mmCIF file of C-alpha atoms in Angstrom:
data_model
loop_
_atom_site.group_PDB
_atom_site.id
_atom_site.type_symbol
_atom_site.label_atom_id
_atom_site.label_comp_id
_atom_site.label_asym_id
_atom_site.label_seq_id
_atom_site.Cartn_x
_atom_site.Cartn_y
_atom_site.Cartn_z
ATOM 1 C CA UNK A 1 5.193 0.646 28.657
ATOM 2 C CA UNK A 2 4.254 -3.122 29.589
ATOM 3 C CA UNK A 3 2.141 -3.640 33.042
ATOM 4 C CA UNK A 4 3.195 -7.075 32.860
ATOM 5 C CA UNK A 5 6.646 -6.761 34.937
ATOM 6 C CA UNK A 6 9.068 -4.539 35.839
ATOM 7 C CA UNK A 7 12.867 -4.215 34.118
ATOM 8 C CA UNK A 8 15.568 -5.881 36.182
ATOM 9 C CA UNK A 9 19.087 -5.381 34.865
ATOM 10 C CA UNK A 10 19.875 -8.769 34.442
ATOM 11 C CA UNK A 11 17.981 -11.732 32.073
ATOM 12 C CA UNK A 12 15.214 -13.130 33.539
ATOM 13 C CA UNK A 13 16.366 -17.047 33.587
ATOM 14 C CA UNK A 14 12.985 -18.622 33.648
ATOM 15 C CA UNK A 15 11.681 -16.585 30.544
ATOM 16 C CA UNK A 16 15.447 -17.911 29.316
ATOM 17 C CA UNK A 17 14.264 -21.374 30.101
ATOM 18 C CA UNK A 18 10.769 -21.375 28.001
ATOM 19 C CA UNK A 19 11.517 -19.621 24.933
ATOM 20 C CA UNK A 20 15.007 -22.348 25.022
ATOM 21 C CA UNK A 21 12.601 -25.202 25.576
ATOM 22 C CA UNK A 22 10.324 -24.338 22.591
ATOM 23 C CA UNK A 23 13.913 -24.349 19.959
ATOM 24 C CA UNK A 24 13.157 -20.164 20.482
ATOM 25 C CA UNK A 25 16.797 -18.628 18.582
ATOM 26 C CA UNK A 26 17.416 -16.671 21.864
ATOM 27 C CA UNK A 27 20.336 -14.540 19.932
ATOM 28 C CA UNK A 28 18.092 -13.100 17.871
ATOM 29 C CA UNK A 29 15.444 -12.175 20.518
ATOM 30 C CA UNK A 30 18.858 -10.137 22.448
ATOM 31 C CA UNK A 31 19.978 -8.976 19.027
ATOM 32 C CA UNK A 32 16.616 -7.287 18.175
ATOM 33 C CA UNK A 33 14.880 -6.901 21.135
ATOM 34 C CA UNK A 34 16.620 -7.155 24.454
ATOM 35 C CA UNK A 35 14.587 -5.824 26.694
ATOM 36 C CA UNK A 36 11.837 -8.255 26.498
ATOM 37 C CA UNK A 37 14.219 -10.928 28.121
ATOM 38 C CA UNK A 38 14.868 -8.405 31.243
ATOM 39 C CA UNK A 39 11.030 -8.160 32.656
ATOM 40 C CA UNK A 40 10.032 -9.940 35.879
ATOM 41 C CA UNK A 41 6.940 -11.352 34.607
ATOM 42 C CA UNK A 42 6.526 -13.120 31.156
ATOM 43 C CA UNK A 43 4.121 -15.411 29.874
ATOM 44 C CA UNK A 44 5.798 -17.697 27.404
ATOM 45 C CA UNK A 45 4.214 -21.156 28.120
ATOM 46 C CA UNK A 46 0.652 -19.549 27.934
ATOM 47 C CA UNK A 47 1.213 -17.708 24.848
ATOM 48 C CA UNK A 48 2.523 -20.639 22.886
ATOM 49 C CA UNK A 49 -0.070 -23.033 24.221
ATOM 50 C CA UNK A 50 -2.781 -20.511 22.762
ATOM 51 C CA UNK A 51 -0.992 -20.769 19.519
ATOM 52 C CA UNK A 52 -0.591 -24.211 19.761
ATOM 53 C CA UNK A 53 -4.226 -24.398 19.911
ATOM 54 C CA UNK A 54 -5.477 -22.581 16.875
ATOM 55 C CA UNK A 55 -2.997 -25.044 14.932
ATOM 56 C CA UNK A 56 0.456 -23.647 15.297
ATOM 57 C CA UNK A 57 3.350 -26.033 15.006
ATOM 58 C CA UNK A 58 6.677 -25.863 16.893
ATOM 59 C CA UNK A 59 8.815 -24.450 13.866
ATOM 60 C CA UNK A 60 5.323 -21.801 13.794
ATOM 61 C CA UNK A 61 5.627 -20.870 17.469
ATOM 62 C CA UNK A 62 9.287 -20.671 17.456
ATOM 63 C CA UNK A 63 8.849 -17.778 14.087
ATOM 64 C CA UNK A 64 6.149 -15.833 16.037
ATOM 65 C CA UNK A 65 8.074 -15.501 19.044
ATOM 66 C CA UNK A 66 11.519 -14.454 17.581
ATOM 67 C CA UNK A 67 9.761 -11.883 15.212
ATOM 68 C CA UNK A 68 8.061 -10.169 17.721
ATOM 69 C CA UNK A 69 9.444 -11.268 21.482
ATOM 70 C CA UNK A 70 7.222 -8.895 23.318
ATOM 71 C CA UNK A 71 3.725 -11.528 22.530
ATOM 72 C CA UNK A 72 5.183 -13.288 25.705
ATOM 73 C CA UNK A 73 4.725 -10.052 28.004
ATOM 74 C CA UNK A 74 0.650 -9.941 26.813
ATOM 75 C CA UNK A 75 -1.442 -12.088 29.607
ATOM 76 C CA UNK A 76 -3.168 -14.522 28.203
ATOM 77 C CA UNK A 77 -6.321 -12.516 28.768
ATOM 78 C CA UNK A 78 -5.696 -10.027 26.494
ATOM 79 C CA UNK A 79 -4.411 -12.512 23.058
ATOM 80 C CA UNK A 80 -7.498 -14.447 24.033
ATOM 81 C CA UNK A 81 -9.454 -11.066 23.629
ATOM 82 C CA UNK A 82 -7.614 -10.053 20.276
ATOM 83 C CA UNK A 83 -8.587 -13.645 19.122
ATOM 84 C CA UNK A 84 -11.918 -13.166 19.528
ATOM 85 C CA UNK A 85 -11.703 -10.072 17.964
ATOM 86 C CA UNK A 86 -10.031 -11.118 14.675
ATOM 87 C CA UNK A 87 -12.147 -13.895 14.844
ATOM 88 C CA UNK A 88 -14.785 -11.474 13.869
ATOM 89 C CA UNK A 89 -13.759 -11.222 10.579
ATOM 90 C CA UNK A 90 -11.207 -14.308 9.951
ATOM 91 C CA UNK A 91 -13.011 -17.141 8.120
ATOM 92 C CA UNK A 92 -11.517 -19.833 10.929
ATOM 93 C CA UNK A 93 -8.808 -20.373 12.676
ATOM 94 C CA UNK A 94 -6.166 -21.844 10.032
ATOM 95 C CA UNK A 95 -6.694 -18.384 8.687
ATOM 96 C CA UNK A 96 -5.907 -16.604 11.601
ATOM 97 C CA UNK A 97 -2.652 -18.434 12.662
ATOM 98 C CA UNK A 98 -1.800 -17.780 8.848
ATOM 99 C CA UNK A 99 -1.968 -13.789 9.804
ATOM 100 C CA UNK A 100 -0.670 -13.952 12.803
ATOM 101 C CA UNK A 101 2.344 -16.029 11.324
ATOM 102 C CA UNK A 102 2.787 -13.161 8.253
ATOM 103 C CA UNK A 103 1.628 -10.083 10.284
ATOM 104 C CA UNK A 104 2.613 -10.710 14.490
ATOM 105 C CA UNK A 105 3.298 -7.577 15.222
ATOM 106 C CA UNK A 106 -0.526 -6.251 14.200
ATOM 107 C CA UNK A 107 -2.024 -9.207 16.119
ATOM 108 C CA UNK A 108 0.051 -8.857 19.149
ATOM 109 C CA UNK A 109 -0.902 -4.920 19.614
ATOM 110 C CA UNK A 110 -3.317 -5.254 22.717
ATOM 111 C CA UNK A 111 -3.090 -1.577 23.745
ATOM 112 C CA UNK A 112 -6.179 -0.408 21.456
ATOM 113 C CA UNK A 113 -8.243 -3.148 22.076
ATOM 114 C CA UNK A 114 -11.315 -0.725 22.560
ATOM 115 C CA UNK A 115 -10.690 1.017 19.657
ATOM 116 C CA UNK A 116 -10.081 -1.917 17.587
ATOM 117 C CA UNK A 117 -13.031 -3.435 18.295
ATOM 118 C CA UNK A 118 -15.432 -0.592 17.772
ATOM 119 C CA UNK A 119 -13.481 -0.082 14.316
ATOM 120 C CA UNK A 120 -14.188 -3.274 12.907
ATOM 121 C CA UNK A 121 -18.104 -3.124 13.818
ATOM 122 C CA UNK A 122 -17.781 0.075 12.292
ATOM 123 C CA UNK A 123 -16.188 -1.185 9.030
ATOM 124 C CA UNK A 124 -18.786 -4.003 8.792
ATOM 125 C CA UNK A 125 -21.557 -1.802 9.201
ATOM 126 C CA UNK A 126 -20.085 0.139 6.413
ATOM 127 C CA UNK A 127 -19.957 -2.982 3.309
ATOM 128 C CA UNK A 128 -16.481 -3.841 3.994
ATOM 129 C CA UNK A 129 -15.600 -7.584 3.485
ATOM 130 C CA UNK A 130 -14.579 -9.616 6.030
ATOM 131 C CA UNK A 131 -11.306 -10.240 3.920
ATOM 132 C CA UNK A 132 -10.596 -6.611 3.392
ATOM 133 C CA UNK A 133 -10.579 -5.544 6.915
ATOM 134 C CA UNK A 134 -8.280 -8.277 7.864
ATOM 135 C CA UNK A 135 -6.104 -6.668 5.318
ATOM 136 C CA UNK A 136 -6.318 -3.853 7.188
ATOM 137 C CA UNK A 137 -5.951 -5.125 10.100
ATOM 138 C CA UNK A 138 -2.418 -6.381 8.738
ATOM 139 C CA UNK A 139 -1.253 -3.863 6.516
ATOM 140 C CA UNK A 140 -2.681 -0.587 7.920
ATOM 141 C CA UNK A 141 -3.235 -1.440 11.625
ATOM 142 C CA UNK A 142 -2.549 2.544 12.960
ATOM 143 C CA UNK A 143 -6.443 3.293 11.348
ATOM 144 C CA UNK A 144 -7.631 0.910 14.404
ATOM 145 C CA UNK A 145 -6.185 2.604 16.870
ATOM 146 C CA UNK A 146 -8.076 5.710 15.947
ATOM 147 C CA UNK A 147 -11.633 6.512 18.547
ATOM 148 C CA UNK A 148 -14.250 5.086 15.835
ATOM 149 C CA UNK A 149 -15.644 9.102 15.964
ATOM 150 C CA UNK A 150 -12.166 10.120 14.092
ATOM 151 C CA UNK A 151 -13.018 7.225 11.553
ATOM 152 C CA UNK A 152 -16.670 8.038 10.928
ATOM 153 C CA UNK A 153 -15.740 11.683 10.996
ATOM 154 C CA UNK A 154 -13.351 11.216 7.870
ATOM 155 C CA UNK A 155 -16.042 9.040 5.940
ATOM 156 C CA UNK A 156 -18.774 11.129 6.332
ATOM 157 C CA UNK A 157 -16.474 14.521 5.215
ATOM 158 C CA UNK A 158 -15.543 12.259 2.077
ATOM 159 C CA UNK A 159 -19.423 11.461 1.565
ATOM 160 C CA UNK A 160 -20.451 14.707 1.780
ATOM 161 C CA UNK A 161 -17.663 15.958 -0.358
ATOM 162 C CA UNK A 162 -18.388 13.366 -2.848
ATOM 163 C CA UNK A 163 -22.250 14.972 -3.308
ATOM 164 C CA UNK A 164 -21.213 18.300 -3.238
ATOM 165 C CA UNK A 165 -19.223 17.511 -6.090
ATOM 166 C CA UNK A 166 -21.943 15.878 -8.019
ATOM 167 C CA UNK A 167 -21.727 11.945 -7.306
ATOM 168 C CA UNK A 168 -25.021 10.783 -6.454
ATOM 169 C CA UNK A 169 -26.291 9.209 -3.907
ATOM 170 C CA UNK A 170 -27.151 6.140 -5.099
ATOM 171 C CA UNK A 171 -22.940 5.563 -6.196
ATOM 172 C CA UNK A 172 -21.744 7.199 -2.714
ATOM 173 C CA UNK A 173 -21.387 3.736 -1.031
ATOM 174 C CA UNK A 174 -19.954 2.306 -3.653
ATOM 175 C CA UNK A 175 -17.670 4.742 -3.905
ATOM 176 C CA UNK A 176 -16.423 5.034 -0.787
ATOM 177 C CA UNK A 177 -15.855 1.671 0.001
ATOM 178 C CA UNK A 178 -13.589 1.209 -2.821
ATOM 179 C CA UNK A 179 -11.526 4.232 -2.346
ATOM 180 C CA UNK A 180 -11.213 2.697 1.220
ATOM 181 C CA UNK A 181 -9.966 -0.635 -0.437
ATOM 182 C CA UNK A 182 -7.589 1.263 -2.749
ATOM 183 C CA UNK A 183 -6.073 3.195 -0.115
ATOM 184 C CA UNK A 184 -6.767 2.795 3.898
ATOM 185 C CA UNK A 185 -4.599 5.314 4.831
ATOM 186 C CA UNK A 186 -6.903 7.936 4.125
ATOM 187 C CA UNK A 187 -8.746 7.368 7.347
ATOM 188 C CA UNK A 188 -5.011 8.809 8.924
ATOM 189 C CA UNK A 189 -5.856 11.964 7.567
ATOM 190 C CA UNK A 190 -8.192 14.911 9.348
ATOM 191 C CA UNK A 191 -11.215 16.335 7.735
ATOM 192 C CA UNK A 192 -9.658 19.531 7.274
ATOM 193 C CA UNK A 193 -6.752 18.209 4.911
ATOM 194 C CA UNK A 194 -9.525 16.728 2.992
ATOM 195 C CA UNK A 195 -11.388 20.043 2.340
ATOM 196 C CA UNK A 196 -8.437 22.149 2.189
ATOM 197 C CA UNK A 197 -6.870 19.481 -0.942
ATOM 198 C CA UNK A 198 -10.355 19.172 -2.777
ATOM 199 C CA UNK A 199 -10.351 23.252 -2.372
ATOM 200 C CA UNK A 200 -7.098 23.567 -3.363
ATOM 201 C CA UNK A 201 -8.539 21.607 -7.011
ATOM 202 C CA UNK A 202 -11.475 23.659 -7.423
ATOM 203 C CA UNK A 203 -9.402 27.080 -7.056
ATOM 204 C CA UNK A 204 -7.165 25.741 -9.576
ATOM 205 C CA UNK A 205 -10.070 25.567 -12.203
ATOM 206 C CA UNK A 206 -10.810 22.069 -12.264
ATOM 207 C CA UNK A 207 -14.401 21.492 -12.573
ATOM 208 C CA UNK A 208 -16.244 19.063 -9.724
ATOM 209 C CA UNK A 209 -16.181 16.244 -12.194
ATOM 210 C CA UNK A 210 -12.725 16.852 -12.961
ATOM 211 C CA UNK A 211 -12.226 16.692 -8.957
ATOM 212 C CA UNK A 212 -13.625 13.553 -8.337
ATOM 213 C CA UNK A 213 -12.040 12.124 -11.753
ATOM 214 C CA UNK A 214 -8.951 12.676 -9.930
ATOM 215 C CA UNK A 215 -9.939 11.203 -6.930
ATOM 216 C CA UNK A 216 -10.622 8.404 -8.711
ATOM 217 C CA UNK A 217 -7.588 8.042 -10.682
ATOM 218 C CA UNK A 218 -5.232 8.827 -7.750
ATOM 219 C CA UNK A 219 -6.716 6.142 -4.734
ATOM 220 C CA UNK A 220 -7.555 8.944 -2.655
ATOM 221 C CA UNK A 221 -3.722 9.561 -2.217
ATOM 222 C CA UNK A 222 -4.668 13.146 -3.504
ATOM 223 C CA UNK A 223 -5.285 13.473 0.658
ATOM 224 C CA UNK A 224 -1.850 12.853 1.458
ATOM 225 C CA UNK A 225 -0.221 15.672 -0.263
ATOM 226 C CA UNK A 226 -0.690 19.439 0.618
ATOM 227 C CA UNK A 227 -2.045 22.181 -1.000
ATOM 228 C CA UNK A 228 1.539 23.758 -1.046
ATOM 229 C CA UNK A 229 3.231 20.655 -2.679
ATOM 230 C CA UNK A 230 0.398 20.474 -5.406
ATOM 231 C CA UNK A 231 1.079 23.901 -5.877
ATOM 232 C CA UNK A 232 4.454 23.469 -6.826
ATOM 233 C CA UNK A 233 4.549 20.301 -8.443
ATOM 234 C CA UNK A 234 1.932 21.711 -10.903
ATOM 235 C CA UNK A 235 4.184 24.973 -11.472
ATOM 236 C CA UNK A 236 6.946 22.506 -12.227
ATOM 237 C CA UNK A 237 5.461 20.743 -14.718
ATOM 238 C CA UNK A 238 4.091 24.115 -16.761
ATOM 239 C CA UNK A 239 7.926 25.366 -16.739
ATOM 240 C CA UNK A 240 8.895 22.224 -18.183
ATOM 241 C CA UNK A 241 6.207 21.439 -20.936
ATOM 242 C CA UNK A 242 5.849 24.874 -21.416
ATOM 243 C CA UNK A 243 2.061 25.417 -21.604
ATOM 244 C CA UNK A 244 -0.928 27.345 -20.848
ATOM 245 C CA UNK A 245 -3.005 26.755 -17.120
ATOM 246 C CA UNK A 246 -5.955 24.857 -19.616
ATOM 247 C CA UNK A 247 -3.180 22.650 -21.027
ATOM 248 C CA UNK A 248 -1.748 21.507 -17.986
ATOM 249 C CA UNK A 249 -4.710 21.030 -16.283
ATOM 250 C CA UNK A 250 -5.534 18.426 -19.090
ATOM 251 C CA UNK A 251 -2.213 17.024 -18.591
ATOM 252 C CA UNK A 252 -3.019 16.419 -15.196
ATOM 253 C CA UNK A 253 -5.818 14.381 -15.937
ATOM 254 C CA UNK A 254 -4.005 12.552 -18.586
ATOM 255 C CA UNK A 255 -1.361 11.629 -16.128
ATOM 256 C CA UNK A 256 -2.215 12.618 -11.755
ATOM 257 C CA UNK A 257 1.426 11.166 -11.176
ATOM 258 C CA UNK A 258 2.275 15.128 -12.322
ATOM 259 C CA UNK A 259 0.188 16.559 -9.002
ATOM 260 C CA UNK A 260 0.849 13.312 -6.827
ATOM 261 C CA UNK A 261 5.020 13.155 -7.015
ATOM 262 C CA UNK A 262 6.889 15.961 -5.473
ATOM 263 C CA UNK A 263 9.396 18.705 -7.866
ATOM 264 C CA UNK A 264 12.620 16.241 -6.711
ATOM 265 C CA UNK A 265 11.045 12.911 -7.446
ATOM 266 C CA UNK A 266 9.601 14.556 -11.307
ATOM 267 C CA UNK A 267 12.860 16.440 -11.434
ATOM 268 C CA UNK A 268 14.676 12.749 -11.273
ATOM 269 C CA UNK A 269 12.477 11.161 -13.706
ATOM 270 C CA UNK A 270 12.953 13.992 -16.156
ATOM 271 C CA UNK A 271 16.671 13.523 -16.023
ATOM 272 C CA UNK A 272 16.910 10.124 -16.536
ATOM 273 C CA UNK A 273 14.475 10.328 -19.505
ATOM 274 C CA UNK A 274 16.438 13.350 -21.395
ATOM 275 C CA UNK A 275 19.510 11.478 -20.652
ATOM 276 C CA UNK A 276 18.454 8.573 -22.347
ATOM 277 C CA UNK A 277 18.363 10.888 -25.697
ATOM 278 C CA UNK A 278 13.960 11.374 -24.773
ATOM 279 C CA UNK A 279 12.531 14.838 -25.940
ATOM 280 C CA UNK A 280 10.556 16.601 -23.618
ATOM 281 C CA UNK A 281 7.975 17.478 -26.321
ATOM 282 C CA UNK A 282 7.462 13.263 -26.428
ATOM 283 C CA UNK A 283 7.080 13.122 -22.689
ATOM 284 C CA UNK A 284 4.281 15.894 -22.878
ATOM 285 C CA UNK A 285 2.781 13.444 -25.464
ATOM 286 C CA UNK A 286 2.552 10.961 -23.000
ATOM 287 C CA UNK A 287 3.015 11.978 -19.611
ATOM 288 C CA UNK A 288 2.296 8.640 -18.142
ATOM 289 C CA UNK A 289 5.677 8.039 -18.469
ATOM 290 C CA UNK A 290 6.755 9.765 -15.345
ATOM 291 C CA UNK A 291 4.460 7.395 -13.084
ATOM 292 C CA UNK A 292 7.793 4.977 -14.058
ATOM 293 C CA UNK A 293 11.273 5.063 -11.722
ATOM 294 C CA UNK A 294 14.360 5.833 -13.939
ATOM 295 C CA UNK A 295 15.298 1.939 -13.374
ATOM 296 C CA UNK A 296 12.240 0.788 -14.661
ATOM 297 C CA UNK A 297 12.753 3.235 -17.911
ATOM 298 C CA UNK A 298 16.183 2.325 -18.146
ATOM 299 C CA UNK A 299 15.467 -1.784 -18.261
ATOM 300 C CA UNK A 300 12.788 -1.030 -20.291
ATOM 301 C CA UNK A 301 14.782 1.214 -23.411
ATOM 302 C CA UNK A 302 17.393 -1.493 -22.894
ATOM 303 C CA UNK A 303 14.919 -4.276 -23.444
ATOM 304 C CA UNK A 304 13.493 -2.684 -26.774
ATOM 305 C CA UNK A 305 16.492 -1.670 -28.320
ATOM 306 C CA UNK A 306 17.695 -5.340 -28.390
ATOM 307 C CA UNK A 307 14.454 -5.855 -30.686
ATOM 308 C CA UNK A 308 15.372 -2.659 -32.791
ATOM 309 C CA UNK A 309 13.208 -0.451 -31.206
ATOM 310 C CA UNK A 310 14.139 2.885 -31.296
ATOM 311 C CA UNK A 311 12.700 4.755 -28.577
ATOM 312 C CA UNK A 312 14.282 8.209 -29.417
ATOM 313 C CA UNK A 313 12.225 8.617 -32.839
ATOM 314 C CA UNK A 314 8.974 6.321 -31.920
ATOM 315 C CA UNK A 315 6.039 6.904 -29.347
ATOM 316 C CA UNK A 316 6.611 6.294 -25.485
ATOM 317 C CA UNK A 317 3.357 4.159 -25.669
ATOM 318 C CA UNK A 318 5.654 0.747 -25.360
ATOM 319 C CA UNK A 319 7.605 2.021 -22.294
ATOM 320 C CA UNK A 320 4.136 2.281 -20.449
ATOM 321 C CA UNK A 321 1.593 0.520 -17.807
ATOM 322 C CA UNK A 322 2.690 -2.194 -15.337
ATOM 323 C CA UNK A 323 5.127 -4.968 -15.368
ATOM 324 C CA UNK A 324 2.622 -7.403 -16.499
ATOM 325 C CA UNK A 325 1.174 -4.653 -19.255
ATOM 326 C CA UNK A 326 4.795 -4.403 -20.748
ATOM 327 C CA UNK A 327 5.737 -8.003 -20.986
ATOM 328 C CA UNK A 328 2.642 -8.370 -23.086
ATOM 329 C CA UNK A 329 3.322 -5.472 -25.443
ATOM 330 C CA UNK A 330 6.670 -6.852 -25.550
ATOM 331 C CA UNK A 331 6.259 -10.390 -25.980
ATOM 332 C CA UNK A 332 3.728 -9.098 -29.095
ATOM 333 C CA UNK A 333 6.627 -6.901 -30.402
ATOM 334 C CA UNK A 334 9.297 -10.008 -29.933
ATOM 335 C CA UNK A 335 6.723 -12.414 -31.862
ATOM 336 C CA UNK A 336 6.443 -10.017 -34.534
ATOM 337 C CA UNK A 337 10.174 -9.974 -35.110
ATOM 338 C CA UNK A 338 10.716 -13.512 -34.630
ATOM 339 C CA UNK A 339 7.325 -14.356 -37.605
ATOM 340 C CA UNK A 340 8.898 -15.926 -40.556
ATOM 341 C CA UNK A 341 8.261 -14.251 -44.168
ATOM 342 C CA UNK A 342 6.762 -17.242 -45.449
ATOM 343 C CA UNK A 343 5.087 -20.471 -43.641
ATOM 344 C CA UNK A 344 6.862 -23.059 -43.257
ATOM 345 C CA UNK A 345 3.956 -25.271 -43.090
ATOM 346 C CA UNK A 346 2.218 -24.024 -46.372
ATOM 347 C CA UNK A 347 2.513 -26.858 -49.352
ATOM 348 C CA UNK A 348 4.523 -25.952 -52.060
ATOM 349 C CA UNK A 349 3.483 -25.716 -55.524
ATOM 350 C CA UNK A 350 5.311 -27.147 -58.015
ATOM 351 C CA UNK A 351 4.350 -27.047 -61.624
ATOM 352 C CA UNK A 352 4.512 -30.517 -63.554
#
């Protein structure tokens, strides 16, 4: 709820007037957000003039104001207060209008300023660049809303977990500031999820460098699943390929997509890779596989067969890794092909 003005029932002409005077698209402001245009007090002059001064054109003001409306019901206190505060870790200003521009909606949250600030002090203290907290800032803004104590609380769980499992002291920093980097959203988690996952490993008879290989390997989104879901997922996976607890456990380290995705998602993956005439004893060969959608599999067979690879009696190796990793291995498979039996360029010997 907004301090800045009350709700009247009908538009609030003024407010009508500004936003129409800076070539605001008013339709879409009532299309997506209504209600902005129906408080007593807005602030739209002010708000563009402070945009206006960290180098924000018309066309840039006019963006920012239809994507998120409610920047005009902040005082001009409080976005001069959240400039400061990203200022803290933008490089200058043409950065920060840059954010603002791709990310309103995270600058124009005023409600945690508090918490924001102590958060980024916090973050700095810890190693974090400047440029990865602003990612932060725009991707995962919900971790700055947290009290700083939740924060720290969840850091110094993982840090303690991390030397209990037999990381040393001298890579704990290191490591936690790149799990961090990987994946933010771990701070949304409590400490107890934490202990109750990494408990949930060690009962299931992976060794504590096992544990934090998997940490590794997954981003630290091991700490958004559940016990109960690992649980499952695992006992999926041993039905399907059919082996012994010591097996799959190795296939889990081969491949942590098999404890990450949930029994529907693998189920999905499964099907679409049988139905594409794949065995399930090559799939236990390289599990990897299943970190893949069905589309991506699909394009993938499609775009192999058409160089007269045959997927059903080769290795999966060539359907794996990222975009960029197949369109190499590809590209080296298509040049292959494409080489001429002899070289066109050679001189020819003729005999006199």
């Amino acid at each position: 709820t907004y301090t800045t003005g009350t709700k009247s029932r009908e538009e609030n002409k003024k407010t009508i007037e500004s936003l129409y005077r800076l070539s605001v698209d008013i339709k879409k402001i009532r299309r997506l957000k209504e209600w902005v245009l129906h408080q007593d007090v807005a602030y739209v002059k002010e708000i563009a003039g402070i945009l206006q001064e960290m180098g924000a054109d018309e066309a840039a003001v006019a963006n920012i104001l239809e994507r998120c409306p409610e920047a005009i019901l902040h005082t001009p206190a409080e976005i001069n207060s959240q400039k400061a505060l990203w200022q803290l870790v933008c490089q200058n200003e043409k950065q920060l209008i840059t954010l603002i521009q791709q990310f309103p909606e995270s600058f124009f949250t005023t409600e945690y300023h508090e918490n924001q600030k102590a958060n980024i002090l916090f973050f700095k203290e810890l190693g974090l660049k400047n440029n990865v907290i602003t990612r932060f800032l725009t991707s995962t803004p919900n971790i700055f809303y947290n009290p700083v104590e939740k924060n720290k609380n969840v850091i110094e769980t993982l840090q303690i977990n991390y030397l209990s499992l037999g990381g040393s002291d001298a890579n704990m920093r290191i490591w936690i500031l790149k799990l961090l980097s990987q994946n933010p959203f771990i701070l949304l988690n409590t400490s107890t999820t934490i202990k109750e996952n990494l408990e949930f490993l060690q009962n299931s008879d992976f060794t504590d460098h096992e544990v934090l290989q998997l940490l590794s390997k997954l981003k630290g989104f091991i700490f958004q699943l559940t016990p109960t879901t690992m649980q499952k997922s695992m006992l999926f996976s041993k039905n399907v390929f059919k082996c012994s607890d010591q097996e799959l456990k190795q296939l889990v380290l081969k491949c942590p997509a098999l404890l990450y995705y949930s029994v529907p998602v693998l189920e999905e993956r499964l099907e679409g890779l049988l139905k594409e005439g794949i065995s399930v004893a090559q799939i236990r060969e390289t599990p990897m596989v299943l970190e893949l959608t069905t589309q991506i599999v699909q394009y993938r067979i499609k775009k192999l067969s058409a160089l007269g690879y045959d997927i059903k009696s080769g290795t999966l190796e060539s359907l794996n890794g990222t975009k960029k990793d197949f369109e190499v291995n590809y590209g080296k498979m298509q040049s292959k092909k494409e080489r001429p039996i002899f070289n066109p360029v050679a001189p020819i010997h003729i005999e006199d």
